[in-house]
Tab-separated table of C-alpha atoms in Angstrom:
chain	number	residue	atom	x	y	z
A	16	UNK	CA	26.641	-26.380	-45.737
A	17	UNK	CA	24.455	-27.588	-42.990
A	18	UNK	CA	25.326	-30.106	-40.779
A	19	UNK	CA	23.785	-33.278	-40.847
A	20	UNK	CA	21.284	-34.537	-37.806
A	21	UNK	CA	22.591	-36.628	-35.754
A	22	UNK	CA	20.135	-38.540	-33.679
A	23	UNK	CA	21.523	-38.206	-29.705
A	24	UNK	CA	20.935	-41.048	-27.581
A	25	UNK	CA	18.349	-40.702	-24.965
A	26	UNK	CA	20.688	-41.720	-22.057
A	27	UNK	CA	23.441	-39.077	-22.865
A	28	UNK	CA	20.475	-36.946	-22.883
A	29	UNK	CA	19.114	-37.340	-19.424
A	30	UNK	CA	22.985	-37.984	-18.333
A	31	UNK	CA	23.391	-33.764	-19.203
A	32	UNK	CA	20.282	-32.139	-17.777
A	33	UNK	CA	21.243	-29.075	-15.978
A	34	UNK	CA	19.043	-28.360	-13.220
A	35	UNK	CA	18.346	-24.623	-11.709
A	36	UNK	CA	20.320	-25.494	-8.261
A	37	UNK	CA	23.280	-25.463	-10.691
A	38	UNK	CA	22.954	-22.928	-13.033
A	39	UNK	CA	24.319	-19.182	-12.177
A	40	UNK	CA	22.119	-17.758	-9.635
A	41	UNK	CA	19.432	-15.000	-10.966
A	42	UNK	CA	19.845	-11.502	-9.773
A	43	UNK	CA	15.990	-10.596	-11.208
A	44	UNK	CA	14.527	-13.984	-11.326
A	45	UNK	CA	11.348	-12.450	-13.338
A	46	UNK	CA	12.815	-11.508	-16.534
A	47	UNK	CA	13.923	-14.654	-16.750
A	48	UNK	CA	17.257	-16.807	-17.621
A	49	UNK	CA	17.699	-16.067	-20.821
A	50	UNK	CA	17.290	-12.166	-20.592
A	51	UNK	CA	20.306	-12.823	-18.225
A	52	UNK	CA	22.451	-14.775	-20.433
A	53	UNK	CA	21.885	-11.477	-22.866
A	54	UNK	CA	22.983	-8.932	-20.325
A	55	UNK	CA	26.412	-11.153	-19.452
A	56	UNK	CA	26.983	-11.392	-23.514
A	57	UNK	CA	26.678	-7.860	-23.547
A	58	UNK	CA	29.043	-7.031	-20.883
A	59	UNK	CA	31.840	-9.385	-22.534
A	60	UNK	CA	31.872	-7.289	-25.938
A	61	UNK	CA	34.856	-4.970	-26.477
A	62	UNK	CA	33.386	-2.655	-28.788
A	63	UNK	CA	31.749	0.055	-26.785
A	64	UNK	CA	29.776	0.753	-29.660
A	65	UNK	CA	28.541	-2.384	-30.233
A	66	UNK	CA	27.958	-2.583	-26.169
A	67	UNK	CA	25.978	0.055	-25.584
A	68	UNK	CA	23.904	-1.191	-28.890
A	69	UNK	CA	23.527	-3.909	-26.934
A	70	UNK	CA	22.644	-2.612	-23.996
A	71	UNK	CA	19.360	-0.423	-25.639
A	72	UNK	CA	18.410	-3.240	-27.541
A	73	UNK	CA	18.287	-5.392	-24.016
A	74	UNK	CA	16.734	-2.264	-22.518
A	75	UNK	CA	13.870	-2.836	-25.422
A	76	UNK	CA	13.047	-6.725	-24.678
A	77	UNK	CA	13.139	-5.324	-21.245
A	78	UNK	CA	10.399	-2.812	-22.343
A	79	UNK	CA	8.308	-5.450	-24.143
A	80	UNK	CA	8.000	-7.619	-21.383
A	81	UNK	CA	6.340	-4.290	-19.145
A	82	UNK	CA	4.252	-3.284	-22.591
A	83	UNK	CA	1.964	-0.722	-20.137
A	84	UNK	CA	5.078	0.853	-18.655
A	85	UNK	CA	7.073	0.858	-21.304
A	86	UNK	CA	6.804	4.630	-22.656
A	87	UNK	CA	6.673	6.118	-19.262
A	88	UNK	CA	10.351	8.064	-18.556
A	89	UNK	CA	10.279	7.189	-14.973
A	90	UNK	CA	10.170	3.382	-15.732
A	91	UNK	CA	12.945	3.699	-18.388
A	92	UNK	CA	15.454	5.200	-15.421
A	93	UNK	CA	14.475	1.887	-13.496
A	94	UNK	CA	15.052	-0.407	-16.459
A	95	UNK	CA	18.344	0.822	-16.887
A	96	UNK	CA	18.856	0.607	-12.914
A	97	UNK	CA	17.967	-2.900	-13.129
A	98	UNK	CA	20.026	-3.894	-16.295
A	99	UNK	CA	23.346	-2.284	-13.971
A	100	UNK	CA	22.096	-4.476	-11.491
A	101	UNK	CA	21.503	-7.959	-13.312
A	102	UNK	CA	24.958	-7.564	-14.959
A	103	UNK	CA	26.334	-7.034	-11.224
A	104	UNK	CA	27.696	-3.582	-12.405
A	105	UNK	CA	30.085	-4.842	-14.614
A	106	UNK	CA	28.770	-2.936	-17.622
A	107	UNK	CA	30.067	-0.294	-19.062
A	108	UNK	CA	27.553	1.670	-21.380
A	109	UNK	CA	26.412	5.054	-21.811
A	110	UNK	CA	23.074	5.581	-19.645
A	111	UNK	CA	21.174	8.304	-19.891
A	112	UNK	CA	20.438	7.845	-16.302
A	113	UNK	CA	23.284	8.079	-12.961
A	114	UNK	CA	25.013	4.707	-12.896
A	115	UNK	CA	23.848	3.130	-9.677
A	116	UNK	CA	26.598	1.779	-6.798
A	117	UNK	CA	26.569	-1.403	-4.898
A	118	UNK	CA	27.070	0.425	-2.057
A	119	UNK	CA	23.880	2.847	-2.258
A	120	UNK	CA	22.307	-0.187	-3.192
A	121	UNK	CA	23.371	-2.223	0.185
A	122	UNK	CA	21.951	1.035	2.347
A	123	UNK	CA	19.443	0.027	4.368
A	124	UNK	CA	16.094	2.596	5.044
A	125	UNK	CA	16.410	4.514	8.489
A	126	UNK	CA	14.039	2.406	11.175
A	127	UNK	CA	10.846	4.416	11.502
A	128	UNK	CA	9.473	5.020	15.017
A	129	UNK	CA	5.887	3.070	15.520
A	130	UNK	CA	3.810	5.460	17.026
A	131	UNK	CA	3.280	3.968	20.805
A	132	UNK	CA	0.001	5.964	21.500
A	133	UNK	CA	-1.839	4.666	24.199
A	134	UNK	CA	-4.809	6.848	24.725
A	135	UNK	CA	-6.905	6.805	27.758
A	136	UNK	CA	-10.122	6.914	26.150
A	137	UNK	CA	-9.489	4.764	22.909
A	138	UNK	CA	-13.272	4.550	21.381
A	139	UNK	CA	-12.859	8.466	20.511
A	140	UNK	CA	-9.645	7.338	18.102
A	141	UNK	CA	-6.080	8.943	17.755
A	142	UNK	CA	-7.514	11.719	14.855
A	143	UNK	CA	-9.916	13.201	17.919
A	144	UNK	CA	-6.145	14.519	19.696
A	145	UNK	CA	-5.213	15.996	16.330
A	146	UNK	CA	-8.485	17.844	15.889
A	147	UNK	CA	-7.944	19.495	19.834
A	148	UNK	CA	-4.228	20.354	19.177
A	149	UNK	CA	-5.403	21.804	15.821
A	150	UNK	CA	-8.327	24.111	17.852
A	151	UNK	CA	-5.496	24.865	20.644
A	152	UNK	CA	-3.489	26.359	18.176
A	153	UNK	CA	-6.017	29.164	17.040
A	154	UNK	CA	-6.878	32.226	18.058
A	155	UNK	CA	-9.859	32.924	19.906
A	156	UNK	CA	-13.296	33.594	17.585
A	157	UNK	CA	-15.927	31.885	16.117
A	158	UNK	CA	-13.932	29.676	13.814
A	159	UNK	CA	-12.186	27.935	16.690
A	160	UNK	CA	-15.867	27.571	18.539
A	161	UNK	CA	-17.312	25.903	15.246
A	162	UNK	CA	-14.416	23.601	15.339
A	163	UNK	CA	-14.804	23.091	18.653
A	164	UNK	CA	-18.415	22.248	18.824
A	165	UNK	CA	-17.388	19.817	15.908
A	166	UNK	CA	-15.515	17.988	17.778
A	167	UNK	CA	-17.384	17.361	20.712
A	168	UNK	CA	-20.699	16.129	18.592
A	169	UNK	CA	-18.194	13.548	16.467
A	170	UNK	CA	-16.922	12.453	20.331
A	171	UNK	CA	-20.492	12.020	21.407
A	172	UNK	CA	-20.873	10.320	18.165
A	173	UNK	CA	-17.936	8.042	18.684
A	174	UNK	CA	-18.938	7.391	22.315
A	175	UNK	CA	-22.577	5.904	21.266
A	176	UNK	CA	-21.131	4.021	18.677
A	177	UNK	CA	-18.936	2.518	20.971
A	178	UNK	CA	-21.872	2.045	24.068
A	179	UNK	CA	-24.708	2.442	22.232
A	180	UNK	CA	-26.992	3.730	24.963
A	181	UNK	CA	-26.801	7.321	25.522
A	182	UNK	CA	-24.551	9.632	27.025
A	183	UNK	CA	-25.127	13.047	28.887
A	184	UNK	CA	-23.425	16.161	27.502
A	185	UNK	CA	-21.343	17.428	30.457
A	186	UNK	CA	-19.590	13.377	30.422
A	187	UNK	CA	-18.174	14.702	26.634
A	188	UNK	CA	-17.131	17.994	28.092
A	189	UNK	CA	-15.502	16.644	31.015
A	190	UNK	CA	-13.564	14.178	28.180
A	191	UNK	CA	-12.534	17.335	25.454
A	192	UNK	CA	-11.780	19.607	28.882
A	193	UNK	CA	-9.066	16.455	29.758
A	194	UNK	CA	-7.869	15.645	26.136
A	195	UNK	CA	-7.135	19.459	25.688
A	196	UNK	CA	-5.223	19.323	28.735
A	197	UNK	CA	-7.690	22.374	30.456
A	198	UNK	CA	-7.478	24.428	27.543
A	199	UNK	CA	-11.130	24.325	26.152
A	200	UNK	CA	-13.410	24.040	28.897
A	201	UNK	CA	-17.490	24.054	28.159
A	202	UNK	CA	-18.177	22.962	31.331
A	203	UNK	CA	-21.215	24.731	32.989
A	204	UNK	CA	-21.726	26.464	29.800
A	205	UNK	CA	-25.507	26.729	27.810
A	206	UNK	CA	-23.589	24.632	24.750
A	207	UNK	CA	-25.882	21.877	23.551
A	208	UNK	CA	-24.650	18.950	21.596
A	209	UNK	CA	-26.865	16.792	19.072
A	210	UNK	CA	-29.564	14.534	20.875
A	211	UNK	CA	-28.296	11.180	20.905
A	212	UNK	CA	-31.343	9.773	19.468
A	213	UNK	CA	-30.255	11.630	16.262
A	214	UNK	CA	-26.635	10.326	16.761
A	215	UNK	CA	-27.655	6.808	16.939
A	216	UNK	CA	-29.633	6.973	14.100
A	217	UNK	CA	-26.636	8.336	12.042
A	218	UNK	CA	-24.166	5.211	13.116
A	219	UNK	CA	-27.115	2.235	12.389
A	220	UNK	CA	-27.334	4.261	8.798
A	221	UNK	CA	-23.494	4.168	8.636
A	222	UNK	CA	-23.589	0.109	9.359
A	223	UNK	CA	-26.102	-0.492	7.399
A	224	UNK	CA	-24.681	0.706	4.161
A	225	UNK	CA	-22.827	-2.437	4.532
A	226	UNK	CA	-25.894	-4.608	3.248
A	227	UNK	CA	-27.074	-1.957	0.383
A	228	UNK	CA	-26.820	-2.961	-3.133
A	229	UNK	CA	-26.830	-7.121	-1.852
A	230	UNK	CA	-28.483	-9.001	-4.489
A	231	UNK	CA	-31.599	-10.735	-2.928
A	232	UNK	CA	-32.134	-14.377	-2.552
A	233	UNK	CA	-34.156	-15.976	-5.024
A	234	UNK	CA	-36.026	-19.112	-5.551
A	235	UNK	CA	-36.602	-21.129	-8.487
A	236	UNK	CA	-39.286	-19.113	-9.971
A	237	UNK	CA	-37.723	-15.836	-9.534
A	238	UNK	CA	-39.437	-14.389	-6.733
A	239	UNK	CA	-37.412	-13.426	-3.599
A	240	UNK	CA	-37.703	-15.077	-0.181
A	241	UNK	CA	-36.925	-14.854	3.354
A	242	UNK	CA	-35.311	-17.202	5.429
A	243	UNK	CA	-37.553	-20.150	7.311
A	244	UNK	CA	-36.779	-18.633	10.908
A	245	UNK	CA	-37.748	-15.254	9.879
A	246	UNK	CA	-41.139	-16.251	9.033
């Protein structure tokens, strides 16, 4: 038989609110409080049966709440991760995954080394060094003098787009025979490079590309305009 209701009084109402400073603090604060309160009721069970029943059937609101991730297998090892971690590892179930450890847990990553590269001639960039040490390591032939001549036009390239002038060929040869460190030397040879006309022309259509596909401006009946100072 059902209780009766029982009409509570408003001030023994606002006398009990519980406020979130005071509740149990949340180890996964996104799946919420109550998803919590189901993981500690499922540690507290004797039955192991009725535990790890438990424990799949938190692992599927789990799911539900990730619906696009829910059938990959990868995501169901780190649901079950996470459910070992909200119960603080106090659960004992059946996973079909490696129980995880506080302590692997508590290992912090190695520090990684930022690269402190402080190249003399910046504007070429930090890929131009990998593209010499890649054409020092090969053998003599016309592959490695392809490459080479590569590079150099991107550094003649790179050096107009940073002073946008122009730029005599033995300056870049004088640059690759330093970066190289004296091992590929065109120096006082017939190699040409592309004209730097052609060069600039390449960067403005690389900067421009920027403004391409821009709606236009247009007034009230539709046709486009300029702006006041251009005119």
């Amino acid at each position: 038989m059902n209780k009766p209701y029982i009409k509570e009084n408003a001030a023994d109402v606002v006398h009990h609110l519980e406020y979130n400073s005071e509740r149990q603090h949340l180890i996964i604060p996104e799946y919420g409080r109550h998803l919590q309160k189901l993981i500690d009721q499922a540690t507290q069970i004797e039955d192991r049966a009725e535990r790890n029943k438990a424990a799949n059937y938190i692992i599927n609101v789990m799911g539900t709440l990730n619906p696009h991730l829910r059938d990959v297998p990868d995501f169901q090892h780190k649901l079950w991760d996470q459910i070992f971690i909200m119960s603080d590892f106090k659960l004992d179930v059946d996973s079909p995954y490696p129980v995880p450890s506080r302590e692997v847990l508590q290992l912090r990553p190695d520090p990684m080394p930022y690269p402190q590269n402080f190249p003399k001639y910046r504007f070429y960039g930090n890929n131009i060094k990998f593209m010499i040490d890649v054409a020092n390591s090969w053998e003599e032939g016309e592959m490695k003098s392809a490459l080479v001549k590569v590079i150099a036009n991107h550094m003649k390239k790179m050096y107009l787009s940073w002073n946008k002038d122009t730029v005599k060929d033995d300056v870049i040869f004088e640059h690759l025979y330093e970066l190289s460190d004296g091992k590929i030397n065109l120096t006082g040879g017939e190699e040409e490079l592309v004209h730097s006309i052609e060069l600039i022309k390449t960067n403005q259509r690389m900067s421009n590309k920027v403004y391409t596909g821009q709606p236009k401006h247009k007034n009230k009946n539709g046709k486009n305009f300029k702006n006041r100072k251009q005119q």
